[in-house]
Coordinates of C-alpha atoms in Angstrom, one line a residue:
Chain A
X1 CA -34.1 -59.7 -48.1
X2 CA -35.4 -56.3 -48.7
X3 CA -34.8 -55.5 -44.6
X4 CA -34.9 -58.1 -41.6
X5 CA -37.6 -57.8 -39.5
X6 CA -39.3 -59.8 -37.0
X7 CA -40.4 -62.4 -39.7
X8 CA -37.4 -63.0 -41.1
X9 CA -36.5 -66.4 -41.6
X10 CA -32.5 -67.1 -40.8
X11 CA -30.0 -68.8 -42.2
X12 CA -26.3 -69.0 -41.3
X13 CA -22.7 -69.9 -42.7
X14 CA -20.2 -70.8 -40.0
X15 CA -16.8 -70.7 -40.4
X16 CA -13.5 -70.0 -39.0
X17 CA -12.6 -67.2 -40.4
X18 CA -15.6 -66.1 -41.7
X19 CA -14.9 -62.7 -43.2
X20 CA -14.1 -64.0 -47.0
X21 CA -17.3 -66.2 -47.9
X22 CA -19.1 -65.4 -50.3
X23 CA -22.5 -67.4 -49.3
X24 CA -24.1 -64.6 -47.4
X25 CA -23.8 -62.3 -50.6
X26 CA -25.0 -64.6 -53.0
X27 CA -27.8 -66.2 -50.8
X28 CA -29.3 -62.9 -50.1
X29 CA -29.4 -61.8 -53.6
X30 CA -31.1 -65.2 -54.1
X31 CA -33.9 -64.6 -51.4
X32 CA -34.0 -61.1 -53.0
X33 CA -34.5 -61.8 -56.2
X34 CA -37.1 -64.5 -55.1
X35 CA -39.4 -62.1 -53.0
X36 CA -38.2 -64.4 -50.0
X37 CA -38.4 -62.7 -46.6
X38 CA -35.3 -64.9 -45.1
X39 CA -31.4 -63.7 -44.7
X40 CA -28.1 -65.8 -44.7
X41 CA -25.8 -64.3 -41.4
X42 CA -22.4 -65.1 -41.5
X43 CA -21.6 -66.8 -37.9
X44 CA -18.0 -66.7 -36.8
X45 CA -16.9 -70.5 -34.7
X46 CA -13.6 -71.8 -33.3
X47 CA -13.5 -75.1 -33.5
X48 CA -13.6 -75.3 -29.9
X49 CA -17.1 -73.6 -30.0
X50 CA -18.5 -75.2 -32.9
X51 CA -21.0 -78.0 -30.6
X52 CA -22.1 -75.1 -28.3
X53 CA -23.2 -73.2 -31.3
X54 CA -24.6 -75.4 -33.5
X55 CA -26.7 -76.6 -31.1
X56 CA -27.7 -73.3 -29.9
X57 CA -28.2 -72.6 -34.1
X58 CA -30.3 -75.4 -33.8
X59 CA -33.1 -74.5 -31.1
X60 CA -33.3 -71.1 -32.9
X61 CA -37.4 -71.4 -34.0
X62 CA -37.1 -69.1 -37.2
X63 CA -33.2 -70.7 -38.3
X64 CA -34.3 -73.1 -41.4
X65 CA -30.7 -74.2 -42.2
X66 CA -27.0 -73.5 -42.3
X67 CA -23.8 -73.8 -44.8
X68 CA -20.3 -74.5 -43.0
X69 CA -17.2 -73.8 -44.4
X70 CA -13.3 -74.3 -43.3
X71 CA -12.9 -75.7 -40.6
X72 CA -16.2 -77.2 -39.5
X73 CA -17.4 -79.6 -42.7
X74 CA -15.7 -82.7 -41.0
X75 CA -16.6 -81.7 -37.2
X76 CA -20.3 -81.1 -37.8
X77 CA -21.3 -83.9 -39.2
X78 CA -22.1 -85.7 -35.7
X79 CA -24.3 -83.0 -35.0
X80 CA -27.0 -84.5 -38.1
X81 CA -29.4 -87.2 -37.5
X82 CA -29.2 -88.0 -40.9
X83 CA -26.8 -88.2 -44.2
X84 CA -27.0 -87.7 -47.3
X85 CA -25.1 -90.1 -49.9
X86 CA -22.5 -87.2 -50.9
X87 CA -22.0 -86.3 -47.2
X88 CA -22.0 -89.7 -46.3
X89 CA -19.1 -90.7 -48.4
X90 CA -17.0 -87.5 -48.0
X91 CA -17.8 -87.9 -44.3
X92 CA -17.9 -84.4 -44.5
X93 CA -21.4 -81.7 -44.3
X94 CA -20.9 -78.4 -46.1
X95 CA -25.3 -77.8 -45.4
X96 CA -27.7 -78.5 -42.8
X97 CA -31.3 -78.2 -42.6
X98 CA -34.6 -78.9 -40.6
X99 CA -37.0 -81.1 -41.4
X100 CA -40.6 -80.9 -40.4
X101 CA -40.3 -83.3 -37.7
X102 CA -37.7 -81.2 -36.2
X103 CA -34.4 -83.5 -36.7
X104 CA -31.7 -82.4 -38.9
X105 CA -30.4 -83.8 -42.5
X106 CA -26.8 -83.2 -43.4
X107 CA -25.8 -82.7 -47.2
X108 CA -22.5 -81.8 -49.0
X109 CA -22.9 -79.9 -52.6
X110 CA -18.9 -79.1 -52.7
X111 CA -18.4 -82.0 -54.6
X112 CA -21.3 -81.4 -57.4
X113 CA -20.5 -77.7 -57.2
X114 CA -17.0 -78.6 -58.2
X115 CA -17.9 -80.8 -61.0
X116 CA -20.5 -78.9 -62.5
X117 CA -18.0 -75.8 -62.5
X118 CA -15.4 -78.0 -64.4
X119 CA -17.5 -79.5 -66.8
X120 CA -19.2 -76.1 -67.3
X121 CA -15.6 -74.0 -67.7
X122 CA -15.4 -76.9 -71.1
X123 CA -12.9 -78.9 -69.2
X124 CA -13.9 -83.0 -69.3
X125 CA -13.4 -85.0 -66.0
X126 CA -14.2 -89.0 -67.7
X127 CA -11.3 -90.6 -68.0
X128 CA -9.0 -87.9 -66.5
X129 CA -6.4 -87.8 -64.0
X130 CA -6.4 -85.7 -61.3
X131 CA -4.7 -85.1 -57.8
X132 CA -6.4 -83.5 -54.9
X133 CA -4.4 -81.7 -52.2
X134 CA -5.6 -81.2 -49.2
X135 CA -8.3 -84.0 -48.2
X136 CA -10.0 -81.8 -45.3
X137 CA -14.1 -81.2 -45.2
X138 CA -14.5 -79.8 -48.9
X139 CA -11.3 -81.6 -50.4
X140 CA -12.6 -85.4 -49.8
X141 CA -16.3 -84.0 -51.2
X142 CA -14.5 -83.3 -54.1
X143 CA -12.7 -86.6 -54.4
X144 CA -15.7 -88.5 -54.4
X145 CA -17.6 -86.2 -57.0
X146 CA -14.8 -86.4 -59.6
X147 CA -14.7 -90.6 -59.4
X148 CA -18.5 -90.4 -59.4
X149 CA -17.9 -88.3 -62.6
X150 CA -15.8 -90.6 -64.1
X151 CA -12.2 -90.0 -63.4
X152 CA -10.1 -92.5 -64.5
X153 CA -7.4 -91.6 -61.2
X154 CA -7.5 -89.4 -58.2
X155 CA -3.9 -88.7 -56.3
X156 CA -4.7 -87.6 -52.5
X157 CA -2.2 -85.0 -51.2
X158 CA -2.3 -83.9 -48.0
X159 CA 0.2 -82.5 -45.1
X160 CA -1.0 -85.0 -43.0
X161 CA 0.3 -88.3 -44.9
X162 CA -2.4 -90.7 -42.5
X163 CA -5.4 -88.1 -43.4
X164 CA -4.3 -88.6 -47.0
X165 CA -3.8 -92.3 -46.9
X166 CA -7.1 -92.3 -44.5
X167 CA -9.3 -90.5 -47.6
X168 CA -7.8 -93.0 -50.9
X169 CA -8.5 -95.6 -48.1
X170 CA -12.1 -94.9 -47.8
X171 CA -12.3 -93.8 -51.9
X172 CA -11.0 -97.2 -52.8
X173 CA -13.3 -99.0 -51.2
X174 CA -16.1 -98.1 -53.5
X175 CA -13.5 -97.2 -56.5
X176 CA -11.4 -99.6 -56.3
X177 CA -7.9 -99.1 -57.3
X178 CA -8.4 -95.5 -58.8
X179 CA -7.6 -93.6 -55.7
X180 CA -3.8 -93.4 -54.1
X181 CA -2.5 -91.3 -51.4
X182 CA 0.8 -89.7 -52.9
X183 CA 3.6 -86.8 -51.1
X184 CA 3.4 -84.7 -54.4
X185 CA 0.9 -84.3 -57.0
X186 CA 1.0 -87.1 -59.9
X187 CA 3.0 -85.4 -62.8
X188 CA 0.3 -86.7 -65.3
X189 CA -2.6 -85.2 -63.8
X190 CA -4.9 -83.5 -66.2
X191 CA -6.6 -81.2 -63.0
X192 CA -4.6 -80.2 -60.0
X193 CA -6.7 -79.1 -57.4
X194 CA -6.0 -76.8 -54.1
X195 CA -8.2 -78.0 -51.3
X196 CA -6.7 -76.3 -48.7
X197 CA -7.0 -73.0 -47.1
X198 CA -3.5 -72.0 -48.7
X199 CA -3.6 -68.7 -50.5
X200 CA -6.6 -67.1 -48.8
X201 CA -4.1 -64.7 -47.1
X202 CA -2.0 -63.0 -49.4
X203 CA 1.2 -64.3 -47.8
X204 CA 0.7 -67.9 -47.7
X205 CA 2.7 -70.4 -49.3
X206 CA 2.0 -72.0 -52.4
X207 CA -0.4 -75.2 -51.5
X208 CA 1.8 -77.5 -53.7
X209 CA 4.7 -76.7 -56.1
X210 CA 3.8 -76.1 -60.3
X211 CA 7.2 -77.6 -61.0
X212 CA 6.8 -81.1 -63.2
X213 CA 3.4 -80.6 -64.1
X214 CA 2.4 -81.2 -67.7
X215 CA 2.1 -78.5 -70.1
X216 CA -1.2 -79.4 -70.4
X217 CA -2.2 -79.3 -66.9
X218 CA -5.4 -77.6 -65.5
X219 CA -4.3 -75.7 -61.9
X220 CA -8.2 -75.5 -59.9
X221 CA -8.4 -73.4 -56.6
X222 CA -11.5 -73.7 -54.6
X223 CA -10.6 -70.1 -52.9
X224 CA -13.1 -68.0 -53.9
X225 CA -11.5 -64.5 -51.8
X226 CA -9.2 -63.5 -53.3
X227 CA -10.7 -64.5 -57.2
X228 CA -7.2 -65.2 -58.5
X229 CA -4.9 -66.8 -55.6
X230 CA -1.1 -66.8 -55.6
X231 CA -1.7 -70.0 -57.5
X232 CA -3.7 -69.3 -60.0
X233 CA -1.5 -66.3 -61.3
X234 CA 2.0 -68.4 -61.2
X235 CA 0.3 -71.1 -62.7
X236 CA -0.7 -68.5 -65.6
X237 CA 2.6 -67.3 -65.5
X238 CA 4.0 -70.4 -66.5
X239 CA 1.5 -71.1 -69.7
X240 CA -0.7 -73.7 -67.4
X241 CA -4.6 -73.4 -67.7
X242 CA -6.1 -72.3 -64.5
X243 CA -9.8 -72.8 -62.8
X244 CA -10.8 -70.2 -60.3
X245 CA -12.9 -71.0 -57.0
X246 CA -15.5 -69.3 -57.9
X247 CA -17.5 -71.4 -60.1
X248 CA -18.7 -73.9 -57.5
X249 CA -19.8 -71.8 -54.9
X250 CA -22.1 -70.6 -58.3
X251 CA -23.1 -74.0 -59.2
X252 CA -24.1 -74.9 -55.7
X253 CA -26.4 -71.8 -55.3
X254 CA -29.5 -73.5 -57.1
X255 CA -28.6 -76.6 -55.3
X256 CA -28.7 -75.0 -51.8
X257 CA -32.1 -73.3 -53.3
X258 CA -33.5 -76.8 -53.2
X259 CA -32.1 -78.4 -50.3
X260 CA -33.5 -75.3 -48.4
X261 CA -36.6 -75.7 -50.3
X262 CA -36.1 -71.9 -51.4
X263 CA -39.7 -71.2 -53.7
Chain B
X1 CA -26.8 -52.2 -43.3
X2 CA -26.9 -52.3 -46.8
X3 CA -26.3 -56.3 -47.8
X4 CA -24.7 -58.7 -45.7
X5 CA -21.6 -59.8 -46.2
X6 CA -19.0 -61.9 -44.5
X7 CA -17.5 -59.0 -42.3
X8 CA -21.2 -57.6 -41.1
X9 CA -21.1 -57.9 -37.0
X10 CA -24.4 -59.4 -35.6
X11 CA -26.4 -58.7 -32.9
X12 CA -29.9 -60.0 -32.3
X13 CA -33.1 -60.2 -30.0
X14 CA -34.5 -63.6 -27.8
X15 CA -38.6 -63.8 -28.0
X16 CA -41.3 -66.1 -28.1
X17 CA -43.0 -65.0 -30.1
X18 CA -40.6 -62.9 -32.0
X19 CA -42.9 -62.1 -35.4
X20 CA -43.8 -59.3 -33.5
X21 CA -40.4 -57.3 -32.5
X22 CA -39.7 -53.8 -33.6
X23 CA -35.9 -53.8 -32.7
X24 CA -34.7 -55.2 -36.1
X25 CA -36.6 -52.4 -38.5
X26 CA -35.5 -50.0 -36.1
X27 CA -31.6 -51.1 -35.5
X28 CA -31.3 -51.7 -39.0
X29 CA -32.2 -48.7 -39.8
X30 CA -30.0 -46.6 -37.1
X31 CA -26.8 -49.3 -38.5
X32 CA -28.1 -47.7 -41.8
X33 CA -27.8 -44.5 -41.6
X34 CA -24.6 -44.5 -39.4
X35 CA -22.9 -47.0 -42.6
X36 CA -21.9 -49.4 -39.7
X37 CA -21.3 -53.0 -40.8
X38 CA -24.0 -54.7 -38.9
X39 CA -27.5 -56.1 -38.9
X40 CA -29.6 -57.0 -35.6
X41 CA -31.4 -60.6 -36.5
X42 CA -34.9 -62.4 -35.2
X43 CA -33.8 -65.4 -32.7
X44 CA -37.1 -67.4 -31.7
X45 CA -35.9 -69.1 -28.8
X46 CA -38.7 -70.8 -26.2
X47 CA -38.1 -70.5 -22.8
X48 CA -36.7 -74.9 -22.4
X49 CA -34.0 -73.7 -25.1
X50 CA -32.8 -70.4 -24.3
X51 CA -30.0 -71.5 -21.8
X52 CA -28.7 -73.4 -25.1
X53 CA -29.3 -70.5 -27.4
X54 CA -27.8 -67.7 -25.4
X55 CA -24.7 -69.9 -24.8
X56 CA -24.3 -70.9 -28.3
X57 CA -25.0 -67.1 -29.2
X58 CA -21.9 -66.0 -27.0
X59 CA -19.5 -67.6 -28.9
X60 CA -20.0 -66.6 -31.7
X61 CA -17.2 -64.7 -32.4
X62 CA -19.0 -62.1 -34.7
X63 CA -22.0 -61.5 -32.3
X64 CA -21.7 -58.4 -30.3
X65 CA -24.7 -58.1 -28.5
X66 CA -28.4 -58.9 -28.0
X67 CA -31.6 -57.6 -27.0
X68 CA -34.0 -60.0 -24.8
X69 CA -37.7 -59.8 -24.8
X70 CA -41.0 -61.5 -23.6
X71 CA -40.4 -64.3 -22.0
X72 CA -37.1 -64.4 -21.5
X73 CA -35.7 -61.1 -19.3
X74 CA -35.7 -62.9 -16.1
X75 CA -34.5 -65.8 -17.2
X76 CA -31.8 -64.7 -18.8
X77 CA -30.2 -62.8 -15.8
X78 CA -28.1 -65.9 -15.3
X79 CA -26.6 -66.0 -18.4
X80 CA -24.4 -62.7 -17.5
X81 CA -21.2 -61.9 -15.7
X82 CA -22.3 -58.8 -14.5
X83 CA -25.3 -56.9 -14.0
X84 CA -25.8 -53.3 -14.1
X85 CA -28.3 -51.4 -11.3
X86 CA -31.3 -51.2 -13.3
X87 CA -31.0 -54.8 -14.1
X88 CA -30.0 -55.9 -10.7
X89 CA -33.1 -53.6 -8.8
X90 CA -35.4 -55.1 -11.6
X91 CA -33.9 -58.7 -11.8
X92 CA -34.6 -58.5 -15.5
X93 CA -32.0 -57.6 -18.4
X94 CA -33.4 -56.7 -21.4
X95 CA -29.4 -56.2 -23.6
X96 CA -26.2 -58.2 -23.2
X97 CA -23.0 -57.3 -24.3
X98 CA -19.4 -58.8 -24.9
X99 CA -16.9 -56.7 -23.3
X100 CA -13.0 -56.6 -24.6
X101 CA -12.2 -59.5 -22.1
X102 CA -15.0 -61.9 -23.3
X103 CA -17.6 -61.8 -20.1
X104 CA -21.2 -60.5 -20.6
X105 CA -22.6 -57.8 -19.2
X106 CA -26.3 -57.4 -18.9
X107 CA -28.8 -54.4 -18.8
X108 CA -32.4 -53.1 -18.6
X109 CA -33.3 -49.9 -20.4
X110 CA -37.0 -50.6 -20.1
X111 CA -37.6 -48.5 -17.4
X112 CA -35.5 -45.4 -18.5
X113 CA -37.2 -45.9 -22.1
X114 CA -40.6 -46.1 -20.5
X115 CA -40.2 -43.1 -18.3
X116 CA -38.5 -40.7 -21.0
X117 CA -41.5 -41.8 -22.9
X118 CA -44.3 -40.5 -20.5
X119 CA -42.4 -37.4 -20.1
X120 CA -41.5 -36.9 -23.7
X121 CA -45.5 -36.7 -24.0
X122 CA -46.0 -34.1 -21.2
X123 CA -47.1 -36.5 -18.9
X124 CA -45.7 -36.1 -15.2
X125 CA -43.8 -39.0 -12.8
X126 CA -42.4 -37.5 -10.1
X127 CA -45.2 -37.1 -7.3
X128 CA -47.8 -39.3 -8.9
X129 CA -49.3 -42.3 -8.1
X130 CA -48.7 -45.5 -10.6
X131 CA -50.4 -48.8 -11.2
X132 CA -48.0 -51.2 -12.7
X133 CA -50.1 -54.5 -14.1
X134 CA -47.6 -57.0 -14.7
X135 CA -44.9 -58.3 -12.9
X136 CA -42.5 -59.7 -15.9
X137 CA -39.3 -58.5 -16.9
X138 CA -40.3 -55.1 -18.4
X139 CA -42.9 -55.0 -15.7
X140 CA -40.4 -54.6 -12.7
X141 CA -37.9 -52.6 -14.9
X142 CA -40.7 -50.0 -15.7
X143 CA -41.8 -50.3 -11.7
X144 CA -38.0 -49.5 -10.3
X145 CA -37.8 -46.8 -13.0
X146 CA -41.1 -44.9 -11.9
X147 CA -40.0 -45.0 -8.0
X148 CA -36.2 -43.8 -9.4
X149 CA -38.2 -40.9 -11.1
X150 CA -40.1 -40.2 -8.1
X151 CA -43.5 -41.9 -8.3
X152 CA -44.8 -40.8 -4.9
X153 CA -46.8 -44.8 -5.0
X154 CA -46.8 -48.1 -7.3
X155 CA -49.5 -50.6 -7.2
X156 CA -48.1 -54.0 -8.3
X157 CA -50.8 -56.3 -10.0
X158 CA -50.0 -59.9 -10.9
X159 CA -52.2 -62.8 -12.6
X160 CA -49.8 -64.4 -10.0
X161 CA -50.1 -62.6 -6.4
X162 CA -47.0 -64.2 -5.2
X163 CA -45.1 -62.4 -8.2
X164 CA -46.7 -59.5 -7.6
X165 CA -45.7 -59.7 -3.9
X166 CA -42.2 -60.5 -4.4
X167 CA -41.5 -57.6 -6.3
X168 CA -43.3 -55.2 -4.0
X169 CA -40.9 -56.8 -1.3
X170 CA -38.5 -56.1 -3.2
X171 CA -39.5 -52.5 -4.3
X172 CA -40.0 -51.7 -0.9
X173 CA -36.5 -52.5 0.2
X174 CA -35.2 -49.5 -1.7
X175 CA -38.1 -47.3 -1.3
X176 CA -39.7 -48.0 2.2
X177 CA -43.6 -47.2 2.1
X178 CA -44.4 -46.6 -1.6
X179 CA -44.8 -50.0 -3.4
X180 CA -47.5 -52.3 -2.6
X181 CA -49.3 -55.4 -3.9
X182 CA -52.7 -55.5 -5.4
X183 CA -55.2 -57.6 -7.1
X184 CA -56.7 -54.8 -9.3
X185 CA -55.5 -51.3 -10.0
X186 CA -55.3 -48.5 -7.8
X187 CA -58.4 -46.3 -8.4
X188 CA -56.4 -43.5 -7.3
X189 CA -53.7 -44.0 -10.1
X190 CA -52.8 -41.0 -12.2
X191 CA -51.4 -43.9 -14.7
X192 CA -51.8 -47.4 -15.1
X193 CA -49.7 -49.2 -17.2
X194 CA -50.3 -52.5 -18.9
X195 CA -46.7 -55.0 -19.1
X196 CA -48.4 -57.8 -19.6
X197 CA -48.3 -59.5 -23.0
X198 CA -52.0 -59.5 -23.4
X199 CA -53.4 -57.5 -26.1
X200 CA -50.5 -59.4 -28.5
X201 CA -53.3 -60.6 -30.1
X202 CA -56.2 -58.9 -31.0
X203 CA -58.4 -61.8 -29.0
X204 CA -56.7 -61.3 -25.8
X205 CA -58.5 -60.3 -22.9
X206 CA -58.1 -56.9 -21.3
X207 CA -55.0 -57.1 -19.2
X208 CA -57.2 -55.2 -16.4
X209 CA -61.1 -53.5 -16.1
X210 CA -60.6 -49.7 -16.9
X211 CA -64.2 -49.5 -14.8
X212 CA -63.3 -47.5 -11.6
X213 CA -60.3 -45.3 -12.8
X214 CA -60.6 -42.2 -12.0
X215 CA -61.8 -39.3 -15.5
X216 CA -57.8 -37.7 -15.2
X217 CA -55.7 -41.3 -15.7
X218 CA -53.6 -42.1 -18.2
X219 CA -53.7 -45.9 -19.5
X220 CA -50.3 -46.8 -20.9
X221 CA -49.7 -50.0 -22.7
X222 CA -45.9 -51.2 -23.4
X223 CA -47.0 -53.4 -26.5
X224 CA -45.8 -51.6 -29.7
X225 CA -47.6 -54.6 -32.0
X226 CA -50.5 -53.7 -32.7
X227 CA -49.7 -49.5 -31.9
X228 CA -53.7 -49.1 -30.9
X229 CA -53.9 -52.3 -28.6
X230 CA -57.5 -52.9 -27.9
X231 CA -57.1 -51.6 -24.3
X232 CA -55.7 -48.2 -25.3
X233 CA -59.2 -48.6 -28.0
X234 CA -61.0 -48.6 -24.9
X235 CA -59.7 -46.4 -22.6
X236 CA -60.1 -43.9 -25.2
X237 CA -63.6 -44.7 -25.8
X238 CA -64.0 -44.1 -22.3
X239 CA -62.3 -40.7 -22.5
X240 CA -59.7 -42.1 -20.7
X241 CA -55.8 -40.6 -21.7
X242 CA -53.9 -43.0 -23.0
X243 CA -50.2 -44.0 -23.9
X244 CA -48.7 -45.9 -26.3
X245 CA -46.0 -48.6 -26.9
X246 CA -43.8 -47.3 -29.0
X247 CA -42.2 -44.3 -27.1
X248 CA -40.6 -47.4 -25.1
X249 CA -38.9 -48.6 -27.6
X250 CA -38.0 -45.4 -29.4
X251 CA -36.3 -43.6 -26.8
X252 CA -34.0 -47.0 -25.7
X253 CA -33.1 -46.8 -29.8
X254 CA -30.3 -43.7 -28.1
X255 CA -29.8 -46.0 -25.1
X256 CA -28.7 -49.4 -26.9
X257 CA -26.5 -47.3 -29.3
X258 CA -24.4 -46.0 -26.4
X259 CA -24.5 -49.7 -25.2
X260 CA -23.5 -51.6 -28.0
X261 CA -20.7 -48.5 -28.6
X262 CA -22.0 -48.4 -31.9
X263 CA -20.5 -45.5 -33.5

């Protein structure tokens, strides 16, 4: 988007905060780059708000489509008439668009954007262990991506014990057996994963302790402000490989491209 | 506003159509060259959804204001707390804004735009005799503003002569004797100004016959897309004076600064 003017197509992110995403940046570098009059607004929403505004977003002639970030993915899915697969299973919607006929299809790329990030970082997800914690909007989109990839187990952490046992409910259904709620992540995981919001403020606790991991272990965040969370620089500290958040908000930029049918 | 990023504030202007709206280029550019953090956005909104847009547009928490156009300033009255005196004698709010406590405030700087215009060209108000075609929601801003600058007479003309009544009614309240109803304009008028939203398009109808006005009138037009609106073409052709849109806009540019507080 060179400048907005009255042609401007919109899209949005909402989320709660908002200040840290990294979608408006990237998006607009996209349309940029691609000669596409359109611009991604970041739209601030307390949970409270959310149905008043997406359906306001909604009835907004030139908005095409939205992302949604913490806390909304879970919450906006009953605003969709329609699923994808991916959203479907994660029961969770991190992009909505509008179709011709005016309805609205939800989709969830945090899953694929995680495991294409891995995979592309050189780090193998067949046959691997890993533990989740946090099972909120993007964590249970990853769960499902990583058994669709091929892991061989998935631990579900999650400070709410019935929201974790809720998620390796569902994920065992259609995997069955490889999915377990647990207090702790599984000491043989190959990947450790933060899904929750821990560590975007400086000042926040460590999401799970890095004692009794393996030496081995990979420590992923899916913060992507600040680059390298409290995490990720004590789990350097100690000699443990680490995954930054970054990498699947990259991988899901050509994937939102087509989903928002981008040119 | 140089990208956006997840701290820019928002603002934005209602329309239907809204390909047409200046605001954005020239907001942009004022947020610009002040380095403020902000970028004003395109909201195409028809008149059955606006009650859901505007509401789902107030809570967003970074959304400080918004500009209303065609068709939408009446309508959008209800949708404030509070009403300043230019929107209240015009019934027609044209910016909203969220104050510290969370309530709206509306107001109209259509009429103070319009009538710094005509005098920023060297064209007189106080004493003269106006024709005011169109009774929409710039229509009766621009109609209280002449009478506040001391148009000695306004002729209201309405494709609906009950609109055009009302607002002479209401006109007259406030200034007893000098506002009147009428189904053509005033071949006495030393200006007659076109609020209508015809000449939009280039095939639109003249919003009024410029046959009987006197040699010495000025014919103003408040559309700024196209600039030479094919009434102003033909007034000119006539040797008629004649006014443009843009001087509206331009000289509220100062107006919406001081009421957004933008720095």
């Amino acid at each position: 988007m060179e400048s907005i003017t009255g042609r401007t197509r919109l899209f949005a992110v909402l989320g709660d905060p908002v200040a840290q995403v990294m979608a408006p940046a990237m998006m607009n570098r996209l349309f940029r780059e691609r000669g596409v009059d359109a611009a991604l607004i970041p739209v601030e929403v307390s949970p409270g708000d959310l149905a008043a505004v997406v359906e306001g977003l909604k009835r907004i002639g030139n908005l095409d489509g939205f992302l949604v970030t913490v806390p909304h993915k879970l919450a906006v899915c009953r605003h969709a008439d329609r699923l994808s697969e991916a959203a479907r299973l994660a029961g969770s919607v991190n992009a909505m668009r509008r179709e011709a006929d005016g309805s609205w299809s939800g989709d969830n790329f945090d899953g694929a954007g995680f495991v294409r990030g891995l995979l592309g970082a050189g780090h193998a997800i067949a046959g691997k262990r890993l533990t989740l914690v946090g099972a909120g909007g993007a964590g249970v989109a990853i769960a499902a991506a990583v058994l669709q990839a091929g892991a061989s187990a998935v631990s579900v952490v999650d400070i709410d014990p019935a929201r974790a046992e809720a998620l390796a409910g569902r994920l065992g259904e259609r995997w069955p057996g490889l999915a377990r709620a647990a207090s702790s992540p599984d000491p043989a995981s190959d990947v450790v994963v933060n899904a929750t919001p821990q560590g975007l403020r400086e000042d926040d606790p460590l999401p799970f302790a890095l004692d009794g991991l393996c030496a081995e272990a990979i420590v992923a965040d899916i913060i992507m402000k600040p680059a390298q969370t409290r995490l990720l620089r004590e789990a350097a500290a100690r000699g443990l490989r680490t995954h930054p958040g970054l990498p699947m908000l990259n991988e899901q930029i050509p994937l939102y491209r087509e989903f928002f049918r981008i040119p």
